[in-house]
Short mmCIF file of C-alpha atoms in Angstrom, two decimals:
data_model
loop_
_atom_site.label_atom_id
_atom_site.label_comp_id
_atom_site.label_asym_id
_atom_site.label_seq_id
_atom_site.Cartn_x
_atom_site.Cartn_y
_atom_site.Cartn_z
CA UNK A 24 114.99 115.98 78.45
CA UNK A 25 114.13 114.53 75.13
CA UNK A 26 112.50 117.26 72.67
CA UNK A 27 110.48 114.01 71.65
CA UNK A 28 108.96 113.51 75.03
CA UNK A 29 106.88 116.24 76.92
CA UNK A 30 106.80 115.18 80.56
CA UNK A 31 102.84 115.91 82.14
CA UNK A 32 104.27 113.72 85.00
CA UNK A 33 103.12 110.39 83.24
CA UNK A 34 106.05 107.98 84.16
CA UNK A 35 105.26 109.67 88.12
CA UNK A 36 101.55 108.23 87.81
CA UNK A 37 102.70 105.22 86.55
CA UNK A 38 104.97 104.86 89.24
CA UNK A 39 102.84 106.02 92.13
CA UNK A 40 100.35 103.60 91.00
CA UNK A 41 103.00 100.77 91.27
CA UNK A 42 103.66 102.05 94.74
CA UNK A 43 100.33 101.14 95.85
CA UNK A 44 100.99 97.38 94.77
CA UNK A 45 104.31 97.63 96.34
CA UNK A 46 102.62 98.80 99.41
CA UNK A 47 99.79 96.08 99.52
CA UNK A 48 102.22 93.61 100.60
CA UNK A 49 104.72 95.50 102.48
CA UNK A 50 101.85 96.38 105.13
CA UNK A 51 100.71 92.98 105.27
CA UNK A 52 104.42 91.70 105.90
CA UNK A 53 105.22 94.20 107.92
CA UNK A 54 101.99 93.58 110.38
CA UNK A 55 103.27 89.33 110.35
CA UNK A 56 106.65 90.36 111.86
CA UNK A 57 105.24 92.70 114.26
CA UNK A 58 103.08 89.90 115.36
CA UNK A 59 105.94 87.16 115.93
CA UNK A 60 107.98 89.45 117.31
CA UNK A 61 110.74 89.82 114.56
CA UNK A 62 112.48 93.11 114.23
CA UNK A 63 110.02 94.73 115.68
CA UNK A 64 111.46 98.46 115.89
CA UNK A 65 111.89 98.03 111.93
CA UNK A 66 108.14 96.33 111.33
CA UNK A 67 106.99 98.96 113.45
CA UNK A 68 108.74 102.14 111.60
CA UNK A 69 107.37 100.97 108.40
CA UNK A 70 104.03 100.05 109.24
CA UNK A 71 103.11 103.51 110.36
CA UNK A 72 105.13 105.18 107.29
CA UNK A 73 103.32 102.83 105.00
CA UNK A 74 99.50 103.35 106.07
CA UNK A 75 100.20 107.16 105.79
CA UNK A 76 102.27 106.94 102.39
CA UNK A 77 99.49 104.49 100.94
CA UNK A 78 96.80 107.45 102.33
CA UNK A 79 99.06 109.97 99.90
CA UNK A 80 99.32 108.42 96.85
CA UNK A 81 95.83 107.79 96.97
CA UNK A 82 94.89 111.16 97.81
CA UNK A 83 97.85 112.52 94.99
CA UNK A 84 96.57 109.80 91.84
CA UNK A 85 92.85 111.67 92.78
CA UNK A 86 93.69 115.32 93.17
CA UNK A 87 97.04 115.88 92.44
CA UNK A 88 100.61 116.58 94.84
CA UNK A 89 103.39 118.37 93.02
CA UNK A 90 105.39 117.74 95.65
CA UNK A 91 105.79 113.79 94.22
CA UNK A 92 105.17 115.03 90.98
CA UNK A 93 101.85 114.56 90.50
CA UNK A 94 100.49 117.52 88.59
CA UNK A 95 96.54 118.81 89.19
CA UNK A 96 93.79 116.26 89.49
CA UNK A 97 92.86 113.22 87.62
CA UNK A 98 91.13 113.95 84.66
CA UNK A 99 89.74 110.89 83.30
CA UNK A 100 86.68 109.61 84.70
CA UNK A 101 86.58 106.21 84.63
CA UNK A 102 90.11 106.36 86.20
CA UNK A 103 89.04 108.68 89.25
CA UNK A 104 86.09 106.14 89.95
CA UNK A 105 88.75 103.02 89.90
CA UNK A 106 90.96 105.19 92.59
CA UNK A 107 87.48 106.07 94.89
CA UNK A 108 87.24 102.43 94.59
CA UNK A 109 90.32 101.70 96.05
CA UNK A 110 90.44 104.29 98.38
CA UNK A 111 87.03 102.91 99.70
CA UNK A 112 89.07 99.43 99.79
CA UNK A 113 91.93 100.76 101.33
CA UNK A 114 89.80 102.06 104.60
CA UNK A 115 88.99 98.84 106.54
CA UNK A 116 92.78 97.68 106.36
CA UNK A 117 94.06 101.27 106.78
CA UNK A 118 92.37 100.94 110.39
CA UNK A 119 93.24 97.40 111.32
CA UNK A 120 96.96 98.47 110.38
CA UNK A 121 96.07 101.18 113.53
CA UNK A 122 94.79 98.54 115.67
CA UNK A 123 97.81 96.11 115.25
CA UNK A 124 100.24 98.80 116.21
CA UNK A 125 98.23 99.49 119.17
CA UNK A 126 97.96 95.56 120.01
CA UNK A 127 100.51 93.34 118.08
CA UNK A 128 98.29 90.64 118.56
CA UNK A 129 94.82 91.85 117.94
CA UNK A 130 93.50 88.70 116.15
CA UNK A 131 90.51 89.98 114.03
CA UNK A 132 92.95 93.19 112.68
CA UNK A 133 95.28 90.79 111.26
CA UNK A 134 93.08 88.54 109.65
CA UNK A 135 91.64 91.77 107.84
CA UNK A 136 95.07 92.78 106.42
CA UNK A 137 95.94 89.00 105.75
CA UNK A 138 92.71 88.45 104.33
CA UNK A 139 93.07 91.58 102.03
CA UNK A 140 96.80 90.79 101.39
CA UNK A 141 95.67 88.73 97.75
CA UNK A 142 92.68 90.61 96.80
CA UNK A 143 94.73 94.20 97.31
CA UNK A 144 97.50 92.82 95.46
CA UNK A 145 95.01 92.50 92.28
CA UNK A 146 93.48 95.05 92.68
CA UNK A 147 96.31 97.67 93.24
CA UNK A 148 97.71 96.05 90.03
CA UNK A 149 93.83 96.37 88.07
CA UNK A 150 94.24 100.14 89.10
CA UNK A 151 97.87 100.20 87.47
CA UNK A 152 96.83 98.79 84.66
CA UNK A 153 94.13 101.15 83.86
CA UNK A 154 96.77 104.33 84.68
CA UNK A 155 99.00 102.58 82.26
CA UNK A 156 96.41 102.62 79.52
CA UNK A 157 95.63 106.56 80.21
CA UNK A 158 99.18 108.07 80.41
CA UNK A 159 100.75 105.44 77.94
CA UNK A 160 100.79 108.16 74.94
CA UNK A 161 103.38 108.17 72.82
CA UNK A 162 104.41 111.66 72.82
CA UNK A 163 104.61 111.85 77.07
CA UNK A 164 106.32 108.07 77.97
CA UNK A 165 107.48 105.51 75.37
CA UNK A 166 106.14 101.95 75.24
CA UNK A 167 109.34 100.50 76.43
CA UNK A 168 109.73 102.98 79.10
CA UNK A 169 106.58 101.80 80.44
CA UNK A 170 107.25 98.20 80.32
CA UNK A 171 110.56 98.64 82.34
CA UNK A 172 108.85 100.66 84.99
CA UNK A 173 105.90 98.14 84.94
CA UNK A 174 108.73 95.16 85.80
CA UNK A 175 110.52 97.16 87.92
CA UNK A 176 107.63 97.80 89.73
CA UNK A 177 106.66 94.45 89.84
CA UNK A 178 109.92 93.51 91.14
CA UNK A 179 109.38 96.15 94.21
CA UNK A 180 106.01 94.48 95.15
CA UNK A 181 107.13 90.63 94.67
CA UNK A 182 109.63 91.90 97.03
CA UNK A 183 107.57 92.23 100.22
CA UNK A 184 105.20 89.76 98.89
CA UNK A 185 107.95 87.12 99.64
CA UNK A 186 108.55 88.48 102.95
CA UNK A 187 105.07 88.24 103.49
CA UNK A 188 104.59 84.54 102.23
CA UNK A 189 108.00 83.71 104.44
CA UNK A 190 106.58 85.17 107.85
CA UNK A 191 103.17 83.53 107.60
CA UNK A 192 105.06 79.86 106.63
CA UNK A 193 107.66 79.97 108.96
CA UNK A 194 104.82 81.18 111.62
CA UNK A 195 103.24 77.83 110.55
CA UNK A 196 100.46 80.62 110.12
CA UNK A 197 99.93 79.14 106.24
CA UNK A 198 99.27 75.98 104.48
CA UNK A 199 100.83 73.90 101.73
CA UNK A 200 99.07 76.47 99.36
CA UNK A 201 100.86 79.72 101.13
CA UNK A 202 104.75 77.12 100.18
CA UNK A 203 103.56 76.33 96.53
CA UNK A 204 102.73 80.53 96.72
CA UNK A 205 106.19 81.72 98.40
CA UNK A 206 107.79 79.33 95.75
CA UNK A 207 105.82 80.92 93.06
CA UNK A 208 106.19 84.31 94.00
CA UNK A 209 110.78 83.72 94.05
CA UNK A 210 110.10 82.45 90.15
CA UNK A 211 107.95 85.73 89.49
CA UNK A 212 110.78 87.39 91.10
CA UNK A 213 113.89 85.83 89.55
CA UNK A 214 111.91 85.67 86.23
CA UNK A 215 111.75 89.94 86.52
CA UNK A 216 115.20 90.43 87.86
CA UNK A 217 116.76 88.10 84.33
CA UNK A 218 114.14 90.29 82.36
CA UNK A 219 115.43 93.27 82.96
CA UNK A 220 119.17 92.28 83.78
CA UNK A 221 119.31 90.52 80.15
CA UNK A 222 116.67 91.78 78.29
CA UNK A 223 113.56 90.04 76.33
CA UNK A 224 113.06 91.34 73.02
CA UNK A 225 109.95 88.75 72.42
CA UNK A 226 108.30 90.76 75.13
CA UNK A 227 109.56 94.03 74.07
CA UNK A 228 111.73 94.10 77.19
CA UNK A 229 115.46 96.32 76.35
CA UNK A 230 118.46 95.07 78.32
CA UNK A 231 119.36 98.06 80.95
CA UNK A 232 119.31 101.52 79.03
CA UNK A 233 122.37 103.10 81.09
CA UNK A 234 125.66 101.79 82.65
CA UNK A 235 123.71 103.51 86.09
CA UNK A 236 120.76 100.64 85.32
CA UNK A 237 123.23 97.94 84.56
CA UNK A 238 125.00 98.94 87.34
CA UNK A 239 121.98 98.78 90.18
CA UNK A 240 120.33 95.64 88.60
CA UNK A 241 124.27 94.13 89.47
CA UNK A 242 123.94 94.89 92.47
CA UNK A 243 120.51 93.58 93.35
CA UNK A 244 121.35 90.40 91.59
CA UNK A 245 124.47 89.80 93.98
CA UNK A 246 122.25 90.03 96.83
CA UNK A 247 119.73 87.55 95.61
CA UNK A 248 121.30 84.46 96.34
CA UNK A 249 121.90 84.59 100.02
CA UNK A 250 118.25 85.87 100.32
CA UNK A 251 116.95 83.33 97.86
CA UNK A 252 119.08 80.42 100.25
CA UNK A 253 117.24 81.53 103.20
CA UNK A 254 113.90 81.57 101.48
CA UNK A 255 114.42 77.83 99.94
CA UNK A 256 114.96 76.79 103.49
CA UNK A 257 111.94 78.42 104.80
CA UNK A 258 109.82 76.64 101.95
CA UNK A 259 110.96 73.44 103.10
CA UNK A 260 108.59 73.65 106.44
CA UNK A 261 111.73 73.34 108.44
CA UNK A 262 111.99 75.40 111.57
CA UNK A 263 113.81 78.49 111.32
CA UNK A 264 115.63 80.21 113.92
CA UNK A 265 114.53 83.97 115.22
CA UNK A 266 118.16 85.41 113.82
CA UNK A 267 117.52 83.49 110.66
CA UNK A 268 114.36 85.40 110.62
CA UNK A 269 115.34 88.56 111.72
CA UNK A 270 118.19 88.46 108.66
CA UNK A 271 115.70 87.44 106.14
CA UNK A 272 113.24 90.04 106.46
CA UNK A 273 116.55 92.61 107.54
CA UNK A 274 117.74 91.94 103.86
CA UNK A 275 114.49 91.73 101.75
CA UNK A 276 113.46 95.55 103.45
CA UNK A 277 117.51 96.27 102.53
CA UNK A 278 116.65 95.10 98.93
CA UNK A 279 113.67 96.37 98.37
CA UNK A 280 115.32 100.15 98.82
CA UNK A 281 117.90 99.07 96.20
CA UNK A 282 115.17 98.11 93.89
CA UNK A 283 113.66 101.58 94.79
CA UNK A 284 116.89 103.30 93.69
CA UNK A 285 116.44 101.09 90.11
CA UNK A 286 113.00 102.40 89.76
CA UNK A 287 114.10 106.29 89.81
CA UNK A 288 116.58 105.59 87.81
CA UNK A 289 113.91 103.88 85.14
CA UNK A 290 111.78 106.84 86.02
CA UNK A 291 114.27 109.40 85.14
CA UNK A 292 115.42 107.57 81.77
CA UNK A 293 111.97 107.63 80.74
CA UNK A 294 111.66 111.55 81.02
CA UNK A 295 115.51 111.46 79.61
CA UNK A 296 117.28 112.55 82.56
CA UNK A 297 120.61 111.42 82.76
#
């Protein structure tokens, strides 16, 4: 631990609160390959986990859980109201998450968590943002550490968001709009993974901090290209087959753990443990 830094559990906030963004579209995705059917046992598994890790966090950013490192309640005002807020807009899709696992094909459930799949994503990310600002001191978490966990989070969320956008285009559940989106969202995605694989001192970005960083954002980055074939396909409109499907979701969800690993390991360099 750096004698610079004092760790109050800032860079676990931050991180927490990127979970919740990560989550907003890894429910939603999970709940579109439930509903057609694709790896179903998988879907299912982290459906359930998800609703009750999303209920945690919530419940840890508001009143505390040392057990994820999340030390006594939330002290700033304004922040506590922007987490009631979200807990109060996490309820409705909370319970239609229940109702699709009880009926994959509950119609009005799924437009809820589709419908709330854009507006969560925002809002998840407002709520970051105004963590950031609180726990962004100097002497707890550097500016630079925060930035790296920021695109690393980003990177988590984009993730599942692009499983999302694939399941409801290859569904031929979207539009021309929900294409030019998945297309968008593998640029966001690509842009983070260069980011932090090269470094962007304009932005204040530092190329990886340890050989353990380097290492990890390798290894994501070797893995991109087969998923990022299979998603240029799907944006084409073309029909897809089921085992095409099945291994594109397969390997996001595989992915999206290695990014997980990169984010503890952004989490611990910002507290200094190596």
């Amino acid at each position: 631990m750096s004698e610079l830094l004092h760790d109050s559990g800032a860079a676990n906030r931050i991180v927490a609160g990127d979970l919740l963004r990560t989550l907003s579209q890894e429910i939603p995705a999970a709940a579109c390959h439930l509903h057609n059917d694709i790896d179903v046992e998988e879907a299912e598994e982290l459906l359930v986990t998800n609703v009750t890790i999303f209920d945690v966090v919530l419940d840890a950013l508001l009143n505390g859980n040392p057990e994820i490192g999340i030390e006594g309640a939330e002290t700033s005002r304004r922040t506590a109201v922007e987490i009631e807020h979200m807990i109060a807009d996490w309820e409705p899709i909370h319970d239609a998450a229940l109702k699709v696992l009880d009926n994959h094909d509950d119609a009005v459930a799924l437009n809820v968590i589709y419908d709330a799949a854009d507006i969560m994503f925002e809002k998840t990310y407002h709520l970051l943002s105004v963590i950031e600002t609180e726990y962004s001191n100097p002497t707890e978490i550097l500016q630079e550490d925060v930035m790296l966990l920021e695109i690393s989070g980003r990177m988590a969320a984009m993730n599942q968001r692009l499983a999302y956008e694939a399941c409801r285009v290859w569904s031929h559940d979207g539009d021309s709009e929900m294409i030019a989106d998945l297309q968008k969202s593998m640029g966001i995605y690509e842009g983070s993974l260069m980011a932090l694989t090269n470094g962007m001192p304009s932005l204040g970005i530092v190329p990886p901090p340890t050989q353990e960083i380097a290492a990890k954002l390798a290894e994501i980055g070797d893995h991109w290209e087969d998923v990022h074939m299979q998603l240029e396909h799907v944006a084409t409109g073309d029909e897809i087959s089921e085992e095409e499907r099945f291994a594109l979701y397969h390997g996001l969800v595989e992915k999206l753990h290695r990014i997980e690993e990169l984010e503890v390991l952004y989490q611990d360099h910002s507290k200094r443990i190596y």
